């Protein structure tokens, strides 16, 4: 996806999402003195597959969709990453998201590489039958890419347990085996893990609490704004408010709200559940313009919706002391130095939203063992992993005197470098 136009000599150059990843990778590689061979390898995804998916629509007409799966790295294990259904899915975006998964899994210390997939479509404009046919066609087309010890998909934007169930069923029919661990984020009845649904939001909560501790702030003494009220944002807002954080702002693609007194998140959740899962029309706070949400008064800002929302233009106006990135890629590279110079701590996406893939890993482990844990067990294991990951990044932040984002990349690259060295080959 093109993100911004910057003048490059006389020409106008579109900074792509993958270039945003490379900018951070290069900065970290330089600081830690990463071998140039490994840097070069990680600048190039291992496998990029693009398929065309002809689907019979309810109208009786055939429509052809584009499907993607990019495996960025398998240096630390089988590749792992979600599948998104959205209109802006394209080669560059999937490539960037796949690379982020490599770094995310390495930061969280999971035995995985990184991948991402997607279908260019508008799931909100499609019927359930059309979505099922599309998901099954995707599974069929990607049958040689995915596999329980090869490449393990999961949900991402526009997908959830329902889509995972269709993909799993189709894949198992093709292979003739019942292998629930080939995909994660499944419904519980099909081998999903308790705690997976709320896991990304839970990871955001744990990372927020860890950062607040370092900043000597108590959860009950801070306010937060959460942008996005889907799977990540709604759970993050709920879990943070359960920890005593006062949520003063929320918003989704339909409307944004602010209340100095605090928003009752249970009420907002109830409202969205009754209102087609959107916040438009919510009466529990004052409606504000969506551009105001990120720059409104708060201590903690959680961008948990789309990529590229924190820009060079709005970064100087951000009032929060702490940013915790629930979304993938919410901050553009140009905004990084502005945030850093303002003294804002930013827990980057590859750490802050790694709770989802962490519980995906637990789901895969449970599927392989055929033995299932309680929700408390899953949550306790998740929290422990997140705290360790946060500490590793925080230590590298001090050691390399850099931002948390670059420290997170360094943490990931150190692990990948070690793995590659031990294997002795690329
Ligand atoms: N799509 C999620 C992410 O971006 C989860 C990936 C997974 O569970 O494999 O982290």
PDB file of N, CA, C and O and ligand atoms in Angstrom, residues 80-83 101 104 116 152-156 184 196 200 328 353-354 356-358 360, ligand 1:
ATOM      1  N   UNK A  80       4.689 -18.476  10.320  1.00  0.00           N
ATOM      2  CA  UNK A  80       3.419 -18.290  11.043  1.00  0.00           C
ATOM      3  C   UNK A  80       2.903 -16.902  10.717  1.00  0.00           C
ATOM      4  O   UNK A  80       3.662 -15.933  10.669  1.00  0.00           O
ATOM      5  N   UNK A  81       1.600 -16.785  10.530  1.00  0.00           N
ATOM      6  CA  UNK A  81       1.025 -15.456  10.301  1.00  0.00           C
ATOM      7  C   UNK A  81      -0.378 -15.531   9.752  1.00  0.00           C
ATOM      8  O   UNK A  81      -0.777 -16.540   9.165  1.00  0.00           O
ATOM      9  N   UNK A  82      -1.119 -14.479   9.950  1.00  0.00           N
ATOM     10  CA  UNK A  82      -2.540 -14.453   9.627  1.00  0.00           C
ATOM     11  C   UNK A  82      -2.869 -14.321   8.149  1.00  0.00           C
ATOM     12  O   UNK A  82      -1.994 -14.187   7.294  1.00  0.00           O
ATOM     13  N   UNK A  83      -4.179 -14.381   7.884  1.00  0.00           N
ATOM     14  CA  UNK A  83      -4.716 -14.152   6.541  1.00  0.00           C
ATOM     15  C   UNK A  83      -5.712 -13.008   6.676  1.00  0.00           C
ATOM     16  O   UNK A  83      -6.637 -13.091   7.491  1.00  0.00           O
ATOM     17  N   UNK A 101       5.873 -10.441  10.963  1.00  0.00           N
ATOM     18  CA  UNK A 101       5.629 -11.692  11.703  1.00  0.00           C
ATOM     19  C   UNK A 101       6.951 -12.380  12.065  1.00  0.00           C
ATOM     20  O   UNK A 101       7.080 -12.938  13.154  1.00  0.00           O
ATOM     21  N   UNK A 104       8.185 -10.420  14.978  1.00  0.00           N
ATOM     22  CA  UNK A 104       7.264 -10.576  16.114  1.00  0.00           C
ATOM     23  C   UNK A 104       7.473 -11.933  16.802  1.00  0.00           C
ATOM     24  O   UNK A 104       7.582 -12.015  18.026  1.00  0.00           O
ATOM     25  N   UNK A 116       2.535 -14.131   5.920  1.00  0.00           N
ATOM     26  CA  UNK A 116       1.226 -13.457   5.949  1.00  0.00           C
ATOM     27  C   UNK A 116       0.500 -13.777   4.652  1.00  0.00           C
ATOM     28  O   UNK A 116       1.135 -14.017   3.622  1.00  0.00           O
ATOM     29  N   UNK A 152       1.803 -21.970   8.981  1.00  0.00           N
ATOM     30  CA  UNK A 152       0.584 -22.111   9.787  1.00  0.00           C
ATOM     31  C   UNK A 152      -0.187 -20.793   9.825  1.00  0.00           C
ATOM     32  O   UNK A 152       0.187 -19.860  10.535  1.00  0.00           O
ATOM     33  N   UNK A 153      -1.277 -20.675   9.070  1.00  0.00           N
ATOM     34  CA  UNK A 153      -2.050 -19.427   9.066  1.00  0.00           C
ATOM     35  C   UNK A 153      -2.886 -19.230  10.341  1.00  0.00           C
ATOM     36  O   UNK A 153      -2.958 -20.092  11.212  1.00  0.00           O
ATOM     37  N   UNK A 154      -3.503 -18.065  10.412  1.00  0.00           N
ATOM     38  CA  UNK A 154      -4.330 -17.651  11.563  1.00  0.00           C
ATOM     39  C   UNK A 154      -5.198 -16.488  11.089  1.00  0.00           C
ATOM     40  O   UNK A 154      -5.031 -16.004   9.974  1.00  0.00           O
ATOM     41  N   UNK A 155      -6.096 -15.995  11.939  1.00  0.00           N
ATOM     42  CA  UNK A 155      -6.896 -14.835  11.514  1.00  0.00           C
ATOM     43  C   UNK A 155      -6.087 -13.537  11.496  1.00  0.00           C
ATOM     44  O   UNK A 155      -5.061 -13.420  12.148  1.00  0.00           O
ATOM     45  N   UNK A 156      -6.566 -12.593  10.763  1.00  0.00           N
ATOM     46  CA  UNK A 156      -6.035 -11.228  10.768  1.00  0.00           C
ATOM     47  C   UNK A 156      -7.236 -10.321  10.446  1.00  0.00           C
ATOM     48  O   UNK A 156      -8.380 -10.751  10.624  1.00  0.00           O
ATOM     49  N   UNK A 184      -4.385 -21.801  13.173  1.00  0.00           N
ATOM     50  CA  UNK A 184      -4.752 -21.438  14.553  1.00  0.00           C
ATOM     51  C   UNK A 184      -5.810 -20.331  14.538  1.00  0.00           C
ATOM     52  O   UNK A 184      -6.128 -19.790  13.486  1.00  0.00           O
ATOM     53  N   UNK A 196      -7.554 -17.521  23.140  1.00  0.00           N
ATOM     54  CA  UNK A 196      -6.981 -17.024  21.879  1.00  0.00           C
ATOM     55  C   UNK A 196      -7.694 -15.762  21.401  1.00  0.00           C
ATOM     56  O   UNK A 196      -7.076 -14.830  20.890  1.00  0.00           O
ATOM     57  N   UNK A 200      -4.625 -11.001  21.743  1.00  0.00           N
ATOM     58  CA  UNK A 200      -3.875  -9.836  21.265  1.00  0.00           C
ATOM     59  C   UNK A 200      -4.148  -8.644  22.172  1.00  0.00           C
ATOM     60  O   UNK A 200      -3.236  -7.907  22.558  1.00  0.00           O
ATOM     61  N   UNK A 328      -0.814  -3.541  13.459  1.00  0.00           N
ATOM     62  CA  UNK A 328       0.462  -3.749  12.794  1.00  0.00           C
ATOM     63  C   UNK A 328       0.793  -2.490  12.000  1.00  0.00           C
ATOM     64  O   UNK A 328      -0.010  -2.034  11.186  1.00  0.00           O
ATOM     65  N   UNK A 353       1.678  -6.311  20.035  1.00  0.00           N
ATOM     66  CA  UNK A 353       0.544  -7.146  19.614  1.00  0.00           C
ATOM     67  C   UNK A 353       0.940  -8.608  19.422  1.00  0.00           C
ATOM     68  O   UNK A 353       0.227  -9.370  18.759  1.00  0.00           O
ATOM     69  N   UNK A 354       2.047  -9.021  20.037  1.00  0.00           N
ATOM     70  CA  UNK A 354       2.489 -10.403  19.852  1.00  0.00           C
ATOM     71  C   UNK A 354       1.734 -11.399  20.742  1.00  0.00           C
ATOM     72  O   UNK A 354       1.986 -12.607  20.679  1.00  0.00           O
ATOM     73  N   UNK A 356      -1.316 -12.296  20.397  1.00  0.00           N
ATOM     74  CA  UNK A 356      -2.161 -13.135  19.528  1.00  0.00           C
ATOM     75  C   UNK A 356      -1.396 -14.341  19.023  1.00  0.00           C
ATOM     76  O   UNK A 356      -1.828 -15.492  19.188  1.00  0.00           O
ATOM     77  N   UNK A 357      -0.231 -14.078  18.439  1.00  0.00           N
ATOM     78  CA  UNK A 357       0.525 -15.201  17.879  1.00  0.00           C
ATOM     79  C   UNK A 357       1.101 -16.078  19.002  1.00  0.00           C
ATOM     80  O   UNK A 357       1.302 -17.279  18.821  1.00  0.00           O
ATOM     81  N   UNK A 358       1.302 -15.494  20.177  1.00  0.00           N
ATOM     82  CA  UNK A 358       1.795 -16.299  21.301  1.00  0.00           C
ATOM     83  C   UNK A 358       0.749 -17.358  21.687  1.00  0.00           C
ATOM     84  O   UNK A 358       1.075 -18.531  21.866  1.00  0.00           O
ATOM     85  N   UNK A 360      -1.594 -18.342  19.676  1.00  0.00           N
ATOM     86  CA  UNK A 360      -1.663 -19.226  18.502  1.00  0.00           C
ATOM     87  C   UNK A 360      -0.655 -20.360  18.659  1.00  0.00           C
ATOM     88  O   UNK A 360      -0.927 -21.520  18.342  1.00  0.00           O
TER      89      UNK A 360
HETATM   90  N1  LIG B   1      -2.653 -11.947  12.583  1.00  0.00           N
HETATM   91  C1  LIG B   1      -2.101 -11.910  13.903  1.00  0.00           C
HETATM   92  C2  LIG B   1      -0.847 -11.060  13.917  1.00  0.00           C
HETATM   93  O1  LIG B   1      -0.655 -10.185  13.101  1.00  0.00           O
HETATM   94  C3  LIG B   1      -1.909 -13.285  14.491  1.00  0.00           C
HETATM   95  C4  LIG B   1      -1.005 -14.201  13.732  1.00  0.00           C
HETATM   96  C5  LIG B   1      -1.017 -15.623  14.251  1.00  0.00           C
HETATM   97  O2  LIG B   1      -1.638 -15.883  15.263  1.00  0.00           O
HETATM   98  O3  LIG B   1      -0.357 -16.455  13.609  1.00  0.00           O
HETATM   99  O4  LIG B   1      -0.042 -11.158  14.816  1.00  0.00           O
END
